[in-house]
mmCIF file of C-alpha atoms in Angstrom:
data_model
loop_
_atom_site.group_PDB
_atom_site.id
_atom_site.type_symbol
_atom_site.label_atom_id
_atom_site.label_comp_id
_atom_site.label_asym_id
_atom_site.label_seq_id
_atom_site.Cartn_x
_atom_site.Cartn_y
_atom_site.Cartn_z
ATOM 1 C CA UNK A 1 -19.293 -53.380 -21.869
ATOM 2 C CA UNK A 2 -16.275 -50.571 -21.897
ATOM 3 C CA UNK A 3 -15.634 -49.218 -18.345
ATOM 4 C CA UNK A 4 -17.077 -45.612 -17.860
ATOM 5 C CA UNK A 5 -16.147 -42.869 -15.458
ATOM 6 C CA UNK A 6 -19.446 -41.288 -14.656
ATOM 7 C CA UNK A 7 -19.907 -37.613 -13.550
ATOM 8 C CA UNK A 8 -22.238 -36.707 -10.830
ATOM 9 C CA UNK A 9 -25.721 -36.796 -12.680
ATOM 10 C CA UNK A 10 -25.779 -40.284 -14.819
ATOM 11 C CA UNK A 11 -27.892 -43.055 -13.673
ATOM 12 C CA UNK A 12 -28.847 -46.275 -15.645
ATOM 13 C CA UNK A 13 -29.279 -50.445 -14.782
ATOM 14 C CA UNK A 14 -27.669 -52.806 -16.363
ATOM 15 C CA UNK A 15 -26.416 -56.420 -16.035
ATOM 16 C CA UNK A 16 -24.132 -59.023 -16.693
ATOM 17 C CA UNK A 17 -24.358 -62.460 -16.506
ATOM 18 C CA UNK A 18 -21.129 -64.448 -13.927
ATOM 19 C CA UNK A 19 -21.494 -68.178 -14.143
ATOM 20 C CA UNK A 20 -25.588 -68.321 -13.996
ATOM 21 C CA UNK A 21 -25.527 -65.149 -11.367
ATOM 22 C CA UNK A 22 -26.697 -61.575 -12.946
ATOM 23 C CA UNK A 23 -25.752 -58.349 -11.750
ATOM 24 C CA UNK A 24 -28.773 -55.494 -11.757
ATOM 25 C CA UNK A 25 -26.884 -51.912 -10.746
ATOM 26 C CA UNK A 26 -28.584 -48.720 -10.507
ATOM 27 C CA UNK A 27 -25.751 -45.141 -9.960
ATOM 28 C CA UNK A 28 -26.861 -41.902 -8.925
ATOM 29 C CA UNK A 29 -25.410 -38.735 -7.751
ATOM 30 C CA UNK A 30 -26.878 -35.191 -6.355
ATOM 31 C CA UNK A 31 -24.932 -32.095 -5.564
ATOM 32 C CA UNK A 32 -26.607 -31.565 -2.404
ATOM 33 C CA UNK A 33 -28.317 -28.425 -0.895
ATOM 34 C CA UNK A 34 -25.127 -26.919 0.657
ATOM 35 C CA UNK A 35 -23.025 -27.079 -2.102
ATOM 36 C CA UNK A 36 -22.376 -25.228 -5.386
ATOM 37 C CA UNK A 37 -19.970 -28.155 -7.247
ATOM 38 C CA UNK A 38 -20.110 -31.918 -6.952
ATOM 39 C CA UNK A 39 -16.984 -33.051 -6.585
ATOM 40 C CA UNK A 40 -17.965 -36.869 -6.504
ATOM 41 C CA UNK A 41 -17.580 -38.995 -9.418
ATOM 42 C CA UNK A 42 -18.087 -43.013 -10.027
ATOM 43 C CA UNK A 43 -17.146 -45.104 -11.778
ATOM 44 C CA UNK A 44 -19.200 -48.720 -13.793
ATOM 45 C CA UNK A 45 -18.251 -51.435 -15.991
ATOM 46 C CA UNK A 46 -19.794 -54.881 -15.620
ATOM 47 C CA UNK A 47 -17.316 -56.264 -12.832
ATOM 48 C CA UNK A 48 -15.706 -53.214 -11.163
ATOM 49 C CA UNK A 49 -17.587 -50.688 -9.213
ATOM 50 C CA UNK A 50 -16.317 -47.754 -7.209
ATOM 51 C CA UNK A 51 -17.462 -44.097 -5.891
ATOM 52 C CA UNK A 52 -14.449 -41.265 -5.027
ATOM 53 C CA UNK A 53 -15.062 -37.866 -3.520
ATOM 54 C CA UNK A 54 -12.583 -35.408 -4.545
ATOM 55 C CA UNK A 55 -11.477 -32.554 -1.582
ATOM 56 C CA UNK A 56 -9.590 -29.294 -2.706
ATOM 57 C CA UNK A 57 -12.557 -26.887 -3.371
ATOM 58 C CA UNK A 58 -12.454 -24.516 -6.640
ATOM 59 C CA UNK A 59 -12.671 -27.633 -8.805
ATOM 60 C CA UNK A 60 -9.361 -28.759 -7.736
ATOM 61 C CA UNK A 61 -11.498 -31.592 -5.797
ATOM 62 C CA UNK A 62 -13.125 -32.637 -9.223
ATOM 63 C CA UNK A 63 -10.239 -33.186 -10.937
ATOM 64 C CA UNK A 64 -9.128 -35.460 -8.325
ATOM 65 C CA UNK A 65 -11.957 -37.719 -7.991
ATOM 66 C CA UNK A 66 -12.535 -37.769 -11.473
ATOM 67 C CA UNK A 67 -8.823 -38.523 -12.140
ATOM 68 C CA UNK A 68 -9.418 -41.795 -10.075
ATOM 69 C CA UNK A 69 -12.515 -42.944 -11.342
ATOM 70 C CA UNK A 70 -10.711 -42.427 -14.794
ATOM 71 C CA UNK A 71 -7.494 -44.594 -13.661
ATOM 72 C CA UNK A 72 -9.710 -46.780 -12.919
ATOM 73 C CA UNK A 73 -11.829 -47.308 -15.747
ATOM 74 C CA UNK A 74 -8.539 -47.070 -18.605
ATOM 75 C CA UNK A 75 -6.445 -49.596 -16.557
ATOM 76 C CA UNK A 76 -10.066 -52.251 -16.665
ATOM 77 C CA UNK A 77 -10.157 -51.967 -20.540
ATOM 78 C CA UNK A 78 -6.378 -52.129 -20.971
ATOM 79 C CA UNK A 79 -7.130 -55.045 -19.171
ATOM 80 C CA UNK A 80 -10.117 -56.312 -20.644
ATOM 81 C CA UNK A 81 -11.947 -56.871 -17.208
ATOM 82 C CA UNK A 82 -9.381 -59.302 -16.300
ATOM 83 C CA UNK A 83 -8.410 -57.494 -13.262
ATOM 84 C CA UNK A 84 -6.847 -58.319 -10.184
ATOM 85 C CA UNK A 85 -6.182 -57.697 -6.722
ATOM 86 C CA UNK A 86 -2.995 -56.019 -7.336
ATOM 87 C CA UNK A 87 -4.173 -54.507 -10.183
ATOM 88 C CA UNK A 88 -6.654 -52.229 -8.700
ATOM 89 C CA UNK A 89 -3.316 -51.426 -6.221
ATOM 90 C CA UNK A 90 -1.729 -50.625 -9.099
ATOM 91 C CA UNK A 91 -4.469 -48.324 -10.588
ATOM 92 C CA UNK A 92 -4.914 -46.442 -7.339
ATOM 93 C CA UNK A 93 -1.023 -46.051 -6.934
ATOM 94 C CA UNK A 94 -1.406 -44.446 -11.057
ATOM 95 C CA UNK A 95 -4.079 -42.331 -9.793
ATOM 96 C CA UNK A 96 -2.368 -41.003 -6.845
ATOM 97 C CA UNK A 97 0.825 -39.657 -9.063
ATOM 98 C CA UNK A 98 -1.686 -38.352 -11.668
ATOM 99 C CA UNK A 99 -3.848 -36.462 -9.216
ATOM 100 C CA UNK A 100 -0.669 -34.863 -7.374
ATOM 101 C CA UNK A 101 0.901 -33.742 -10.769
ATOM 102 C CA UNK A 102 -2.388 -32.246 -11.998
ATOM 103 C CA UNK A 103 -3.179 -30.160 -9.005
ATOM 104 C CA UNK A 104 0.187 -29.748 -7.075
ATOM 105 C CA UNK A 105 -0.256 -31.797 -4.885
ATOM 106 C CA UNK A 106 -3.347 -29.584 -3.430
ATOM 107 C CA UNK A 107 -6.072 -31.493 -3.758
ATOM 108 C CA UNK A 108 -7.014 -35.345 -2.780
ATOM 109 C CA UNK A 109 -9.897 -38.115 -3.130
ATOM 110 C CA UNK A 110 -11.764 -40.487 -1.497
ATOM 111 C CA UNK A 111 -12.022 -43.648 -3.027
ATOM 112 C CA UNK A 112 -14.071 -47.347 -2.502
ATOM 113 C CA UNK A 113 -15.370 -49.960 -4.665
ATOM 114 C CA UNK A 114 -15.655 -53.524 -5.437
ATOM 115 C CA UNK A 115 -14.301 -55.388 -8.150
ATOM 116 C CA UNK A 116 -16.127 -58.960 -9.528
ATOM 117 C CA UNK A 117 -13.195 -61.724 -9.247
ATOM 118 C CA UNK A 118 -13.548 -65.218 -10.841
ATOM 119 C CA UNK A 119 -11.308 -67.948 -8.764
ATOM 120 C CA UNK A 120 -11.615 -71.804 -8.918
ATOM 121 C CA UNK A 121 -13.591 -71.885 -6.326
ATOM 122 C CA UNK A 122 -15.325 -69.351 -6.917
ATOM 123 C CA UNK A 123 -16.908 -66.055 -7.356
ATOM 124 C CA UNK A 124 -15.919 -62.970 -4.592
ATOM 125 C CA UNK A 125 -16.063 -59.428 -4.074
ATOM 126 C CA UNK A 126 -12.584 -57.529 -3.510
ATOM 127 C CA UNK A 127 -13.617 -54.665 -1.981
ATOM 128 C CA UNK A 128 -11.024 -51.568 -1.345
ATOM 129 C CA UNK A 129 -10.793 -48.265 0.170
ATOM 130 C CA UNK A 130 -8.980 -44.847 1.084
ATOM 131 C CA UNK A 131 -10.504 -42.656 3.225
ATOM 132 C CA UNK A 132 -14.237 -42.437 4.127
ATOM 133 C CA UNK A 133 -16.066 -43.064 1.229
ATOM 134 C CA UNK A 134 -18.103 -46.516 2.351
ATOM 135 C CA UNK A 135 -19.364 -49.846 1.149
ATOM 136 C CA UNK A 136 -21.429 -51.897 2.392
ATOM 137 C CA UNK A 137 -23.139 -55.606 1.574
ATOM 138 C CA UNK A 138 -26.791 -56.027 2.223
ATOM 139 C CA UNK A 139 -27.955 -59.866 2.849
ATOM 140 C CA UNK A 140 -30.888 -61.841 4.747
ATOM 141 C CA UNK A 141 -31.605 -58.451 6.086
ATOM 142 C CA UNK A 142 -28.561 -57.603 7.715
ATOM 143 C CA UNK A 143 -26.387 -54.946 6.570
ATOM 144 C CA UNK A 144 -22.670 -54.840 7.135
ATOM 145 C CA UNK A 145 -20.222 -52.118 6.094
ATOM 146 C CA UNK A 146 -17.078 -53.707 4.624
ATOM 147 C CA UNK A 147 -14.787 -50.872 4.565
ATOM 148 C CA UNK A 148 -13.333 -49.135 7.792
ATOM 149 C CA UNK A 149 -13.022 -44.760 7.683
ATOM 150 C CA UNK A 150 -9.512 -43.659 6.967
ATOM 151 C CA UNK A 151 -10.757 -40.431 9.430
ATOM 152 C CA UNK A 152 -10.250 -38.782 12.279
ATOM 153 C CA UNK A 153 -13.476 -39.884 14.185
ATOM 154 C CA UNK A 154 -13.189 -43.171 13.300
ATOM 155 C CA UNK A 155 -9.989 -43.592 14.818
ATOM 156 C CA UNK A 156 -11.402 -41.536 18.337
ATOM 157 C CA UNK A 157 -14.119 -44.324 18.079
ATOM 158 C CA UNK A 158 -11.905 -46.814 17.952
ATOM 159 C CA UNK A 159 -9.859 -45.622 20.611
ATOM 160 C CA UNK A 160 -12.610 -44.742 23.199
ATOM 161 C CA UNK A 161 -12.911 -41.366 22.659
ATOM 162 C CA UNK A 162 -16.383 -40.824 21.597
ATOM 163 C CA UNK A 163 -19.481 -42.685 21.323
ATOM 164 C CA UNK A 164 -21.190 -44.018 17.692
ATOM 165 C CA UNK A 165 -23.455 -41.686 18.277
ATOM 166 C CA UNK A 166 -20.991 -38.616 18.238
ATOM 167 C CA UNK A 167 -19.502 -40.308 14.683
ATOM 168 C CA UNK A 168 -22.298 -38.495 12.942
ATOM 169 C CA UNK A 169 -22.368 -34.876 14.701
ATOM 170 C CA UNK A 170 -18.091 -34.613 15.893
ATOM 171 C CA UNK A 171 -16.719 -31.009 14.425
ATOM 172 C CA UNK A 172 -14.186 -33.460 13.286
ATOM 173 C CA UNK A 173 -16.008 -35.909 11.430
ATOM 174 C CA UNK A 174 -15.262 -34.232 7.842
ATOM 175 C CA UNK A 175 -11.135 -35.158 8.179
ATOM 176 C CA UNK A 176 -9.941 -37.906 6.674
ATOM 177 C CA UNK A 177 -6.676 -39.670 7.175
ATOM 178 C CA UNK A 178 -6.001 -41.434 4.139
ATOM 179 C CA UNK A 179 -6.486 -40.279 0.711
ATOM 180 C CA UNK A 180 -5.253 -40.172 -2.993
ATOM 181 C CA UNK A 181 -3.450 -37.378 -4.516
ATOM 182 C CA UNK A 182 -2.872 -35.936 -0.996
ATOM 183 C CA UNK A 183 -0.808 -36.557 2.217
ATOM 184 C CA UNK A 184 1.580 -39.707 2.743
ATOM 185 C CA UNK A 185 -0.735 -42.653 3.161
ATOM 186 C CA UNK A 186 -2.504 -43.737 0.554
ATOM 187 C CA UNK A 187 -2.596 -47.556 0.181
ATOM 188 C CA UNK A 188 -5.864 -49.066 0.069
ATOM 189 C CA UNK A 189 -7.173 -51.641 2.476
ATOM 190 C CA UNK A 190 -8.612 -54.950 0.951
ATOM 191 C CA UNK A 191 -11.335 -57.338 2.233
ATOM 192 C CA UNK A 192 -13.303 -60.223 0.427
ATOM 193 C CA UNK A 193 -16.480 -61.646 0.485
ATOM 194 C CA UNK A 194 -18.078 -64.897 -1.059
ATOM 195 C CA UNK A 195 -20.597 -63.916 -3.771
ATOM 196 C CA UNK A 196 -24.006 -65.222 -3.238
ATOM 197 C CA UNK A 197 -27.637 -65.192 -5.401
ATOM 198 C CA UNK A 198 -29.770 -62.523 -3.227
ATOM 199 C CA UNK A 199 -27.092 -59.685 -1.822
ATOM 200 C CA UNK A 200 -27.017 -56.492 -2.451
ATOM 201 C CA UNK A 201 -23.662 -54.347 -2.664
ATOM 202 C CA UNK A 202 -24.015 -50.911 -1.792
ATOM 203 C CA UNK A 203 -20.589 -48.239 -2.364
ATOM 204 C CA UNK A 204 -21.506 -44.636 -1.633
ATOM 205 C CA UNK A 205 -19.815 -41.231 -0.670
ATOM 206 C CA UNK A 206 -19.972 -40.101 2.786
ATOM 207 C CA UNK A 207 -22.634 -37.069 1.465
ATOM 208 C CA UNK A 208 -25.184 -40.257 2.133
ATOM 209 C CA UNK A 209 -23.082 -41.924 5.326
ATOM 210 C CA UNK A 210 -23.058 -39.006 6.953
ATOM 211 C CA UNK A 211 -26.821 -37.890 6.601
ATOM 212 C CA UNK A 212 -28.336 -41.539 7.100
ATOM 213 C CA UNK A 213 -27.839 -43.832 10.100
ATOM 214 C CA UNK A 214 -27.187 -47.587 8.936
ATOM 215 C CA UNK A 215 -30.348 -48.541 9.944
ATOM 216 C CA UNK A 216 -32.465 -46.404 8.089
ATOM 217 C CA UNK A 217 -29.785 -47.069 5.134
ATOM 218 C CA UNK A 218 -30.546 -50.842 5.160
ATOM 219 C CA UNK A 219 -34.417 -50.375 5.761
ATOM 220 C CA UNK A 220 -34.068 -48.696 2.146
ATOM 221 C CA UNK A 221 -32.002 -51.410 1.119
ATOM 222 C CA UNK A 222 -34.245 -54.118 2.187
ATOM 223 C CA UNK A 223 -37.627 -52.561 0.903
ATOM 224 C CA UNK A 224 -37.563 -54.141 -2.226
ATOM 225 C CA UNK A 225 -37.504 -51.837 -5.272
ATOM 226 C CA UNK A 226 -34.764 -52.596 -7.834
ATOM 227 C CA UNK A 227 -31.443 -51.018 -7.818
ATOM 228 C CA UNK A 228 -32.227 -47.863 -9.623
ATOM 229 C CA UNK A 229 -35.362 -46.793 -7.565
ATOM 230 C CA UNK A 230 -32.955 -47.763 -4.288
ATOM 231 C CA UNK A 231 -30.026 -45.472 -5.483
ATOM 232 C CA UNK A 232 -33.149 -42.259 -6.107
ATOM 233 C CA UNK A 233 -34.421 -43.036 -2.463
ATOM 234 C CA UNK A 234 -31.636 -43.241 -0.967
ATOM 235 C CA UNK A 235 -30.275 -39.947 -2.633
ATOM 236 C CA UNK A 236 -34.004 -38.530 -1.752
ATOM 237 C CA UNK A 237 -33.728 -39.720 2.166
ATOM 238 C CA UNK A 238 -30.236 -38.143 1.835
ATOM 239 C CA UNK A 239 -31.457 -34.298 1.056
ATOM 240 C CA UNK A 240 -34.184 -34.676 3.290
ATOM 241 C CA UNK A 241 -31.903 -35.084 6.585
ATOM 242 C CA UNK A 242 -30.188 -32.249 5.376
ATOM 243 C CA UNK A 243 -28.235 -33.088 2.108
ATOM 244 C CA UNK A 244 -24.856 -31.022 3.615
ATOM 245 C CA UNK A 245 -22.819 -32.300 0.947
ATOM 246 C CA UNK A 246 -22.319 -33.900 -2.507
ATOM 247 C CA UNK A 247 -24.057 -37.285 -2.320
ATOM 248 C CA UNK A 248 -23.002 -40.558 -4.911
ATOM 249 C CA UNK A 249 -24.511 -43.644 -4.722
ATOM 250 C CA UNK A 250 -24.310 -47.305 -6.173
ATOM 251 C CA UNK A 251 -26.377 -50.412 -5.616
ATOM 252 C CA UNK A 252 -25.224 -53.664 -7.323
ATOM 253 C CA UNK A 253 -27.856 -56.546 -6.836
ATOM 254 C CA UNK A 254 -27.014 -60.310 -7.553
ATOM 255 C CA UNK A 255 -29.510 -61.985 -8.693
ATOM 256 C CA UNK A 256 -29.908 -65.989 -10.309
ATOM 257 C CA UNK A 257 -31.091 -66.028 -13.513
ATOM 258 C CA UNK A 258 -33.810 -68.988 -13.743
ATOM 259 C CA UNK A 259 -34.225 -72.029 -16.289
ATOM 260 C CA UNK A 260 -36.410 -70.151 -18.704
ATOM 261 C CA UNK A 261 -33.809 -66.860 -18.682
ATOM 262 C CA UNK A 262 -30.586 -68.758 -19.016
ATOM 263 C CA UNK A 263 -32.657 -70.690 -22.296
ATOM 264 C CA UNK A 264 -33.874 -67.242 -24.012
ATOM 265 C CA UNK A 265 -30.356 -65.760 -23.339
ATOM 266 C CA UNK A 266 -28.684 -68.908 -24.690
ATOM 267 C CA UNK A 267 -31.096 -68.403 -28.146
ATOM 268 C CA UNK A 268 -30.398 -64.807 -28.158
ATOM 269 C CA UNK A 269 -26.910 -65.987 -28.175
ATOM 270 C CA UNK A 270 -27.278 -68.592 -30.786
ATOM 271 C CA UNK A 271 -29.184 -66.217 -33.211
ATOM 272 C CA UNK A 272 -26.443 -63.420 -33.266
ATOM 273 C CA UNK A 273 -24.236 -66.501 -33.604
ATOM 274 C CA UNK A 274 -25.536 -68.165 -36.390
ATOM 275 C CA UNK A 275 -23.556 -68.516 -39.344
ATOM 276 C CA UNK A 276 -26.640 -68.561 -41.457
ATOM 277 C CA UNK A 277 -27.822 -65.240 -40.531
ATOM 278 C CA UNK A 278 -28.155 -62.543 -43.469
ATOM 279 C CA UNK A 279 -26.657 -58.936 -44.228
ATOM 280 C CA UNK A 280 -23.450 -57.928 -41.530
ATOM 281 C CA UNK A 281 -23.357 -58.918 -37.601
ATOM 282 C CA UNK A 282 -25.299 -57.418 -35.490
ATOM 283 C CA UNK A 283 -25.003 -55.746 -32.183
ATOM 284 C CA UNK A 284 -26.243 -55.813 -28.948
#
């Protein structure tokens, strides 16, 4: 599958198959009720996920977000998935110079993700971020948000200033300290995690963060509807509580594929295969 830099109103599932593991992912995105342009964009391929909200009004904020989504998406073809660690540093680094030449320097994004990584021992998430777009992993019931806000609030939290519940309702809570395309930081930070049959990755702006507490976000999580009916509740809960701003969300689900799917996707395999097989190749 080629990466693709979505816009704010594509959804779809899909999966991919990692060393007996399959990935199910639903994407979704809503303007909101308060806004007139979504300025969040996404971006999916079968091993690299990631959601960016753009900040600059009069579009300028849409060109940003969609410049990294973009970045990101060219640089995992050019790659052919093979992508790294450093990589993905690299990419965001690309995006930041493309964003500040495009729009002066005058508008910035958001951006987290995960990307799929293969190693001998083997499979992990590398998840990154800049700024306070979130995500989170989802597993035996417990959710736990990988990714620490590049923003104002989250460093008064951190410092004793004001309480978790103030996070959500703190006149500052919209300013970010870290982003691309804008200001002088703009590294991500990095964090793994071990890849296991049953989680569920979840990477969404903060128009869904910042309307939904964590517990009623991993309720959702943890009700059991596949990916793409999570991602339309979620975005549904989201408007409800108020829907202030532009609101992107992806769920990734691993799953193990059993005997009897591993031996049908084997045949399917053989059949397109087969050297005996009439008229040109087909496609899936």
């Amino acid at each position: 599958m080629a990466a693709s830099a979505e816009g704010p109103e594509e959804a779809q599932e899909s999966r991919q198959e990692p060393a007996g593991l399959y990935l199910d992912y639903g994407y979704g995105s809503h303007v909101g009720l308060r806004r007139e342009l979504n300025e969040d964009s996404s971006v999916i391929t079968d091993t690299l996920f990631a959601v960016a909200d753009g900040m600059g009004g009069h579009e300028a904020g849409e060109v940003a977000s969609a410049l990294a989504v973009q970045t990101l998406a060219d640089g995992w073809n050019r790659a052919e998935g093979r992508v790294s660690r450093d990589q993905i540093q690299a990419y965001l680094g690309e995006a930041d110079q493309r964003i500040r030449e495009a729009t002066d320097s005058k508008a910035g994004t958001t951006v987290s993700g995960a990307l799929l990584e293969d190693h001998e021992d083997g499979l992990s998430w590398v998840v990154f971020n800049i700024g306070d777009s979130r995500t989170y992993l989802y597993e035996q019931a417990e959710l736990r948000q990988l990714t620490r806000d590049h923003s104002q609030v989250q460093d008064m939290f951190d410092s004793g200033l004001i309480t978790a519940e103030e996070l959500h309702s703190h006149p500052q809570r919209n300013v970010i300290t870290r982003a691309l395309g804008a200001g002088e930081m703009w590294d991500a930070d990095f964090t793994t995690a071990a890849v296991r049959a049953g989680q569920r990755l979840m990477i969404c702006s903060d128009g869904l963060s910042g309307e939904l507490t964590d517990d009623e976000i991993g309720r959702i999580l943890g009700a059991g509807r596949n990916a793409q009916d999570t991602v339309d509740w979620l975005i549904h809960q989201s408007l409800r509580a108020g829907g202030r701003d532009n609101v992107t969300v992806v769920v990734v689900d691993v799953q193990q594929q059993d005997v009897q799917q591993q031996d049908a996707r084997q045949q399917d395999v053989q059949q397109h295969d087969s050297p005996k097989q009439d008229g040109p190749p087909q496609e899936d």
